[in-house]
Short mmCIF file of C-alpha atoms and ligand atoms in Angstrom, two decimals:
data_model
loop_
_atom_site.label_atom_id
_atom_site.label_comp_id
_atom_site.label_asym_id
_atom_site.label_seq_id
_atom_site.Cartn_x
_atom_site.Cartn_y
_atom_site.Cartn_z
CA MET Y 1 28.76 2.02 -1.81
CA LYS Y 2 27.72 3.07 1.65
CA LYS Y 3 24.51 1.06 2.85
CA LEU Y 4 21.35 3.09 4.17
CA GLY Y 5 20.92 2.42 7.84
CA VAL Y 6 17.41 0.98 8.35
CA ALA Y 7 15.14 -0.09 11.14
CA VAL Y 8 11.50 -1.50 11.28
CA ILE Y 9 8.84 -0.45 13.71
CA GLY Y 10 6.14 -3.14 14.24
CA THR Y 11 7.38 -6.79 13.43
CA GLY Y 12 4.36 -8.76 13.27
CA PHE Y 13 3.17 -10.59 10.11
CA TRP Y 14 4.35 -7.70 7.55
CA GLY Y 15 6.94 -6.05 9.63
CA ARG Y 16 9.16 -9.00 9.44
CA ASN Y 17 8.87 -9.37 5.68
CA HIS Y 18 10.38 -5.65 5.71
CA ALA Y 19 13.13 -6.73 8.07
CA ARG Y 20 13.92 -9.63 5.90
CA VAL Y 21 13.97 -7.87 2.77
CA PHE Y 22 16.12 -4.90 4.43
CA LYS Y 23 18.71 -7.83 5.31
CA GLU Y 24 18.71 -9.30 1.89
CA LEU Y 25 19.40 -5.93 -0.12
CA THR Y 26 22.57 -4.81 -0.93
CA GLU Y 27 21.60 -1.18 -0.57
CA THR Y 28 20.57 -1.43 3.08
CA GLU Y 29 21.77 -2.35 6.49
CA LEU Y 30 19.07 -3.42 8.90
CA LEU Y 31 20.53 -1.91 12.15
CA ALA Y 32 17.28 -2.43 14.54
CA ILE Y 33 13.82 -3.56 15.07
CA CYS Y 34 11.19 -2.29 17.59
CA ASP Y 35 7.88 -3.85 18.63
CA ILE Y 36 5.86 -3.17 21.81
CA ASP Y 37 5.61 -6.93 22.31
CA ALA Y 38 8.88 -7.64 23.98
CA GLU Y 39 8.96 -11.53 23.22
CA ARG Y 40 8.24 -10.83 19.56
CA ALA Y 41 10.96 -8.04 19.50
CA LYS Y 42 13.44 -10.38 21.09
CA ASN Y 43 12.62 -13.03 18.63
CA VAL Y 44 12.82 -11.28 15.69
CA ALA Y 45 16.11 -9.21 16.28
CA GLU Y 46 17.56 -12.66 17.04
CA GLN Y 47 16.68 -13.82 13.47
CA PHE Y 48 18.07 -11.09 11.97
CA GLY Y 49 21.12 -10.48 14.20
CA VAL Y 50 20.08 -6.86 15.36
CA LYS Y 51 19.29 -4.88 18.36
CA PRO Y 52 15.67 -5.28 19.60
CA TYR Y 53 13.89 -2.19 21.11
CA THR Y 54 10.29 -1.98 22.73
CA SER Y 55 10.47 1.88 22.71
CA THR Y 56 10.43 3.64 19.33
CA GLU Y 57 11.81 6.93 21.03
CA ARG Y 58 14.70 4.94 22.42
CA MET Y 59 15.63 3.30 19.02
CA LEU Y 60 15.28 6.51 16.95
CA LYS Y 61 18.13 8.10 18.78
CA ASN Y 62 20.64 5.91 17.05
CA GLU Y 63 22.15 8.47 14.46
CA ASN Y 64 23.09 5.54 12.10
CA ILE Y 65 19.37 4.76 11.43
CA GLU Y 66 18.44 7.04 8.46
CA ALA Y 67 15.34 5.37 7.22
CA VAL Y 68 12.29 3.62 8.88
CA SER Y 69 9.65 1.28 7.85
CA ILE Y 70 6.36 1.73 9.80
CA CYS Y 71 4.43 -1.43 9.98
CA THR Y 72 2.42 -1.12 13.32
CA TRP Y 73 -1.37 -1.62 13.61
CA SER Y 74 -3.15 0.72 10.89
CA THR Y 75 -4.62 3.05 13.72
CA SER Y 76 -1.01 3.75 15.26
CA LEU Y 77 1.06 4.13 12.05
CA ALA Y 78 0.73 7.86 11.81
CA LYS Y 79 1.79 8.41 15.41
CA GLU Y 80 4.82 5.98 15.04
CA ALA Y 81 5.74 7.72 11.56
CA LEU Y 82 5.56 11.17 13.03
CA LYS Y 83 7.81 10.37 15.73
CA ALA Y 84 10.30 8.91 12.95
CA LEU Y 85 10.10 12.26 11.01
CA ASN Y 86 10.53 14.31 14.04
CA ALA Y 87 13.66 12.33 14.81
CA GLY Y 88 14.91 13.31 11.49
CA LYS Y 89 14.50 9.75 9.73
CA ASN Y 90 12.95 9.28 6.13
CA VAL Y 91 9.91 7.18 6.40
CA LEU Y 92 8.01 4.39 4.64
CA VAL Y 93 4.62 4.18 6.10
CA GLU Y 94 2.35 1.13 5.37
CA LYS Y 95 -1.04 1.48 4.16
CA PRO Y 96 -3.53 3.05 4.96
CA MET Y 97 -0.97 5.56 6.22
CA ALA Y 98 -3.06 6.92 8.82
CA ALA Y 99 -6.25 6.50 10.72
CA ASN Y 100 -7.72 9.45 9.13
CA VAL Y 101 -7.01 12.17 6.71
CA LYS Y 102 -6.07 14.86 9.33
CA GLN Y 103 -3.22 12.59 10.73
CA ALA Y 104 -2.02 12.09 7.16
CA GLU Y 105 -1.79 15.91 6.46
CA THR Y 106 0.19 16.19 9.64
CA LEU Y 107 2.68 13.70 8.36
CA LEU Y 108 2.72 15.31 4.89
CA LYS Y 109 3.60 18.78 6.38
CA THR Y 110 6.12 17.30 8.64
CA ALA Y 111 8.06 15.73 6.08
CA GLU Y 112 8.11 18.55 3.81
CA LYS Y 113 9.17 20.91 6.62
CA GLU Y 114 12.07 18.61 7.84
CA GLY Y 115 13.09 17.80 4.02
CA LEU Y 116 12.53 14.18 4.74
CA HIS Y 117 11.44 11.49 2.22
CA LEU Y 118 8.02 10.09 2.83
CA THR Y 119 6.29 7.43 1.14
CA VAL Y 120 3.51 4.80 1.56
CA GLY Y 121 3.34 0.99 1.36
CA PHE Y 122 1.23 0.76 -1.98
CA LEU Y 123 2.73 -2.42 -2.83
CA MET Y 124 0.60 -3.27 -5.99
CA ARG Y 125 2.55 -0.47 -7.90
CA PHE Y 126 5.73 -2.56 -7.68
CA ILE Y 127 4.02 -5.66 -9.29
CA PRO Y 128 5.86 -5.63 -12.80
CA GLY Y 129 2.40 -6.67 -14.52
CA LEU Y 130 0.67 -3.54 -13.24
CA GLN Y 131 3.83 -1.46 -14.70
CA ARG Y 132 3.13 -3.10 -17.84
CA ILE Y 133 -0.68 -2.12 -18.02
CA ARG Y 134 0.19 1.45 -17.08
CA LYS Y 135 2.59 1.66 -19.79
CA ALA Y 136 0.14 0.10 -22.29
CA ILE Y 137 -2.32 2.72 -21.50
CA GLU Y 138 0.22 5.38 -21.81
CA ASP Y 139 1.06 4.17 -25.22
CA LYS Y 140 -2.81 3.72 -26.19
CA ALA Y 141 -1.94 -0.05 -27.01
CA LEU Y 142 -5.43 -0.74 -25.55
CA GLY Y 143 -7.12 2.22 -27.65
CA GLU Y 144 -9.08 4.60 -25.34
CA LEU Y 145 -9.26 3.80 -21.78
CA VAL Y 146 -12.91 2.99 -20.91
CA CYS Y 147 -13.22 1.37 -17.50
CA ALA Y 148 -11.23 -0.82 -14.68
CA ASN Y 149 -12.34 -3.47 -12.18
CA ALA Y 150 -10.65 -4.54 -9.09
CA LYS Y 151 -11.75 -7.55 -7.09
CA ARG Y 152 -9.74 -8.30 -3.90
CA VAL Y 153 -11.59 -10.76 -1.67
CA GLY Y 154 -10.95 -13.53 0.78
CA GLN Y 155 -11.47 -14.44 4.36
CA TRP Y 156 -10.91 -12.06 7.35
CA PRO Y 157 -7.34 -11.90 8.48
CA GLU Y 158 -8.31 -11.79 12.08
CA ARG Y 159 -5.20 -10.03 13.11
CA ILE Y 160 -6.57 -6.77 11.58
CA GLY Y 161 -9.09 -5.39 14.55
CA ASP Y 162 -8.61 -1.60 14.09
CA VAL Y 163 -9.88 -0.70 10.63
CA GLY Y 164 -12.20 -2.06 8.29
CA VAL Y 165 -12.10 -3.69 4.89
CA VAL Y 166 -12.15 -0.10 3.01
CA LYS Y 167 -9.09 1.13 4.71
CA ASP Y 168 -7.17 -2.23 5.16
CA THR Y 169 -7.80 -3.81 1.76
CA ALA Y 170 -9.89 -1.71 -0.87
CA ILE Y 171 -7.25 1.06 -0.32
CA HIS Y 172 -4.75 -0.79 -2.41
CA ASP Y 173 -7.23 -0.68 -5.26
CA LEU Y 174 -8.15 2.87 -4.73
CA ASP Y 175 -4.38 3.72 -5.11
CA VAL Y 176 -4.14 1.61 -8.17
CA MET Y 177 -7.00 3.18 -9.94
CA ARG Y 178 -5.55 6.65 -9.35
CA TYR Y 179 -2.44 5.44 -10.55
CA ILE Y 180 -3.96 3.75 -13.93
CA PHE Y 181 -6.17 6.60 -14.56
CA ASP Y 182 -3.46 9.06 -13.77
CA GLU Y 183 -6.01 11.50 -12.16
CA ASP Y 184 -8.33 11.64 -9.26
CA PRO Y 185 -11.88 10.47 -9.29
CA VAL Y 186 -14.64 13.15 -9.94
CA ALA Y 187 -17.22 11.08 -8.04
CA ILE Y 188 -17.33 8.23 -5.54
CA TYR Y 189 -20.20 6.03 -4.77
CA ALA Y 190 -20.02 3.03 -2.20
CA LYS Y 191 -22.07 0.31 -0.58
CA THR Y 192 -20.30 -1.25 2.19
CA GLY Y 193 -21.75 -3.65 5.33
CA SER Y 194 -20.94 -5.78 7.73
CA ILE Y 195 -21.94 -9.68 7.96
CA ALA Y 196 -19.23 -11.42 10.29
CA HIS Y 197 -17.31 -8.44 11.65
CA ARG Y 198 -18.76 -6.97 14.78
CA LYS Y 199 -17.02 -3.71 14.83
CA PHE Y 200 -16.16 -2.78 10.95
CA GLU Y 201 -17.66 -3.16 7.39
CA ASP Y 202 -16.36 -6.57 6.12
CA TYR Y 203 -17.62 -6.01 2.46
CA ALA Y 204 -17.58 -2.96 -0.03
CA GLN Y 205 -18.37 -2.25 -3.48
CA ILE Y 206 -17.07 1.19 -4.45
CA MET Y 207 -17.54 2.93 -7.92
CA LEU Y 208 -15.29 5.82 -9.00
CA VAL Y 209 -16.08 7.90 -11.75
CA PHE Y 210 -13.34 9.77 -13.57
CA LYS Y 211 -13.32 12.80 -16.16
CA GLY Y 212 -15.04 12.10 -19.36
CA GLY Y 213 -16.95 9.34 -17.71
CA LYS Y 214 -14.41 6.89 -17.46
CA SER Y 215 -15.23 4.42 -14.55
CA ALA Y 216 -13.87 2.04 -12.01
CA PHE Y 217 -15.37 -0.58 -9.61
CA ILE Y 218 -13.75 -2.08 -6.81
CA GLU Y 219 -15.10 -5.09 -5.05
CA SER Y 220 -13.49 -6.06 -1.45
CA ASN Y 221 -14.37 -8.49 1.19
CA TRP Y 222 -13.50 -10.32 4.25
CA LEU Y 223 -16.15 -13.13 3.55
CA THR Y 224 -15.21 -14.99 0.17
CA PRO Y 225 -13.89 -18.59 1.30
CA TYR Y 226 -10.92 -18.23 -1.12
CA LYS Y 227 -8.34 -15.51 -1.77
CA THR Y 228 -8.57 -13.56 -5.09
CA ARG Y 229 -6.62 -10.53 -6.13
CA VAL Y 230 -7.38 -9.71 -9.65
CA PHE Y 231 -7.35 -6.39 -11.95
CA MET Y 232 -8.86 -5.93 -15.40
CA VAL Y 233 -8.60 -2.90 -17.54
CA THR Y 234 -10.89 -2.33 -20.73
CA GLY Y 235 -10.00 -0.14 -23.57
CA SER Y 236 -11.61 0.63 -26.79
CA GLU Y 237 -9.34 -2.06 -28.71
CA ALA Y 238 -8.11 -4.37 -26.07
CA ILE Y 239 -8.37 -5.75 -22.46
CA MET Y 240 -5.60 -6.37 -20.04
CA LYS Y 241 -6.09 -8.70 -17.05
CA LEU Y 242 -3.61 -9.18 -14.06
CA ASP Y 243 -3.63 -11.71 -11.46
CA TYR Y 244 -1.87 -10.22 -8.48
CA ILE Y 245 -0.97 -13.59 -6.70
CA THR Y 246 0.61 -15.43 -9.75
CA GLN Y 247 1.62 -11.95 -11.41
CA GLU Y 248 0.01 -13.60 -14.63
CA LEU Y 249 -0.79 -10.92 -17.39
CA THR Y 250 -3.26 -11.66 -20.03
CA ILE Y 251 -4.00 -9.17 -23.23
CA GLU Y 252 -6.89 -9.85 -25.38
CA ASN Y 253 -8.18 -8.36 -28.42
CA ALA Y 254 -10.62 -9.23 -31.10
CA LYS Y 255 -8.16 -11.65 -32.74
CA GLU Y 256 -5.91 -13.00 -30.11
CA THR Y 257 -5.06 -13.80 -26.44
CA LEU Y 258 -1.67 -13.17 -25.29
CA GLN Y 259 0.13 -14.17 -21.87
CA PRO Y 260 3.58 -12.62 -21.81
CA ARG Y 261 6.20 -14.34 -19.90
CA TYR Y 262 8.26 -12.42 -17.75
CA THR Y 263 10.40 -13.21 -14.47
CA MET Y 264 8.44 -13.07 -11.28
CA GLN Y 265 9.77 -10.58 -8.91
CA GLU Y 266 9.07 -10.03 -5.08
CA PRO Y 267 7.08 -6.70 -5.09
CA LEU Y 268 8.36 -5.70 -1.43
CA LYS Y 269 11.96 -6.04 -2.64
CA LEU Y 270 11.22 -3.89 -5.48
CA GLU Y 271 9.51 -1.48 -3.07
CA LEU Y 272 12.29 -1.43 -0.45
CA GLN Y 273 14.91 -0.93 -3.16
CA HIS Y 274 13.14 1.78 -4.78
CA PHE Y 275 12.70 3.35 -1.13
CA ALA Y 276 16.40 3.21 -0.53
CA LYS Y 277 17.39 4.26 -4.03
CA CYS Y 278 15.20 7.45 -3.61
CA ILE Y 279 16.63 8.49 -0.32
CA THR Y 280 20.28 7.77 -1.45
CA GLU Y 281 20.00 9.59 -4.83
CA ARG Y 282 17.28 12.13 -3.61
CA GLU Y 283 14.65 11.12 -6.30
CA LYS Y 284 11.03 11.48 -6.11
CA PRO Y 285 9.38 8.20 -5.09
CA LEU Y 286 6.88 6.39 -7.08
CA VAL Y 287 4.23 6.68 -4.31
CA THR Y 288 4.33 10.07 -2.72
CA GLY Y 289 3.00 11.02 0.71
CA GLU Y 290 0.20 12.94 -1.32
CA ASP Y 291 -0.67 9.72 -3.07
CA GLY Y 292 -1.26 8.16 0.48
CA LEU Y 293 -3.33 11.01 1.42
CA LYS Y 294 -5.56 10.90 -1.71
CA ALA Y 295 -6.24 7.26 -1.15
CA LEU Y 296 -7.18 7.93 2.44
CA LYS Y 297 -9.44 10.73 1.19
CA ILE Y 298 -11.17 8.47 -1.21
CA ALA Y 299 -11.52 5.70 1.33
CA GLU Y 300 -13.25 8.24 3.74
CA ALA Y 301 -15.51 9.51 1.00
CA ALA Y 302 -16.39 5.92 0.13
CA LEU Y 303 -17.35 5.20 3.78
CA LYS Y 304 -19.54 8.41 3.92
CA SER Y 305 -21.26 7.44 0.57
CA SER Y 306 -22.15 4.41 2.01
CA ILE Y 307 -23.69 6.02 5.06
CA THR Y 308 -25.43 8.64 3.40
CA GLY Y 309 -26.32 6.89 0.07
CA ARG Y 310 -25.14 9.75 -1.93
CA VAL Y 311 -22.39 10.29 -4.21
CA ARG Y 312 -19.37 12.23 -2.86
CA THR Y 313 -16.63 14.21 -4.36
CA LEU Y 314 -13.18 14.85 -3.01
CA THR Y 315 -14.21 18.11 -1.81
CA ASN Y 316 -17.73 17.61 -0.35
N1 LIG T 401 1.39 -3.28 1.87
C1 LIG T 401 0.91 -4.43 1.93
O1 LIG T 401 0.73 -5.23 0.92
C2 LIG T 401 0.73 -4.85 3.30
C3 LIG T 401 0.54 -6.34 3.81
C4 LIG T 401 0.02 -6.64 5.14
C5 LIG T 401 0.10 -5.62 5.86
N2 LIG T 401 0.22 -4.38 5.73
C6 LIG T 401 0.02 -3.39 6.76
O2 LIG T 401 1.22 -3.23 7.72
C7 LIG T 401 0.80 -3.09 8.98
C8 LIG T 401 0.92 -4.38 9.86
O3 LIG T 401 0.06 -5.40 9.30
P1 LIG T 401 0.40 -6.99 10.04
O4 LIG T 401 -0.57 -7.81 9.38
O5 LIG T 401 1.85 -7.03 10.20
O6 LIG T 401 -0.10 -6.85 11.65
P2 LIG T 401 0.29 -7.51 12.89
O7 LIG T 401 -0.70 -7.28 13.96
O8 LIG T 401 0.81 -8.95 12.55
O9 LIG T 401 1.67 -6.79 13.28
C9 LIG T 401 1.60 -5.54 13.82
C10 LIG T 401 2.88 -5.30 15.06
O10 LIG T 401 2.77 -4.14 15.40
C11 LIG T 401 3.23 -4.16 16.88
N3 LIG T 401 3.02 -2.79 17.36
C12 LIG T 401 1.65 -2.21 17.42
N4 LIG T 401 1.85 -0.84 17.88
C13 LIG T 401 3.10 -0.62 17.92
C14 LIG T 401 3.90 0.57 18.39
N5 LIG T 401 3.38 1.61 18.63
N6 LIG T 401 5.35 0.34 18.20
C15 LIG T 401 5.76 -0.78 18.01
N7 LIG T 401 5.21 -1.86 17.60
C16 LIG T 401 4.06 -1.72 17.43
C17 LIG T 401 2.50 -5.30 17.23
O11 LIG T 401 2.99 -5.49 18.43
C18 LIG T 401 2.65 -6.19 16.17
O12 LIG T 401 3.64 -7.05 16.38
C19 LIG T 401 -0.73 -2.68 8.90
O13 LIG T 401 -0.77 -1.50 8.75
C20 LIG T 401 -1.08 -3.40 7.63
O14 LIG T 401 -2.16 -2.46 6.94
C21 LIG T 401 0.48 -3.89 4.38
#
């Protein structure tokens, strides 16, 4: 089987993991990496035995590169993704996809015009426990879906300096809620603020309301001294809890508590494997460009709600 030629743009904390996984997968061949930090580009390229670049334009001239992961700072993701799409490459752009909705819309239009694959790094969808929760909801194993809660808190990762906790951190849960409820929220209300961060919000509580009154609550911050990443969904007959860190899943009803055992899998590996398969087999990805755009729209609505103190919809 011919391997998919891939490259990574931005090889800091997260991009280095993309490079490692692309190197490990049998479906992909890592051909090059690019980072504007020349020293970093050289070190990472050496580690993986590929060619380093400090200019995206030069790297994208390589015709053997068919797909690119974009892992630069959040505010430069869209610019780099657009360059890759315009160079005819399929793209996985990390969350939050773009600095704003307008940039994300341009990415969607360009990918569609060029007939290229565009997906967004919403890693949570690849955690097997979340897939099981979604399946249980579909099968009505929890009864009627009532509400969901997500908590994603911990200390500020200081390398993140260009967006706040909503676009950096809560955006994962905004996507998870759309995925689990399988629809867009009809109302968004949020309270955000800043305690330690000078430029951006470092805590956020976001409430989403879905059709028929189902609701979701998201708590995110960069203040809690330890890291917690949990998700809980309540149905009329049972609840399911997922710890994203340990991947431990718990199902509880009035009679029993179950903890199904299943093999822990690296979500990034599953995500990048899926990315390569969708390109090779021309399949629709689990996360579309539209999913990225919608999550960003909800994030911006939440930020506006916090400023105005009003409930927002996706259209106002
Ligand atoms: N999906 C996830 O779970 C997940 C996890 C962590 C980070 N991320 C996302 O990945 C991205 C990177 O995060 P990070 O923690 O690795 O940040 P980082 O600061 O460690 O790395 C960013 C790297 O990009 C490089 N860079 C910046 N602009 C560039 C450009 N125009 N061209 C080439 N290189 C450029 C920087 O020099 C740096 O090496 C962010 O968008 C973040 O939101 C996603």
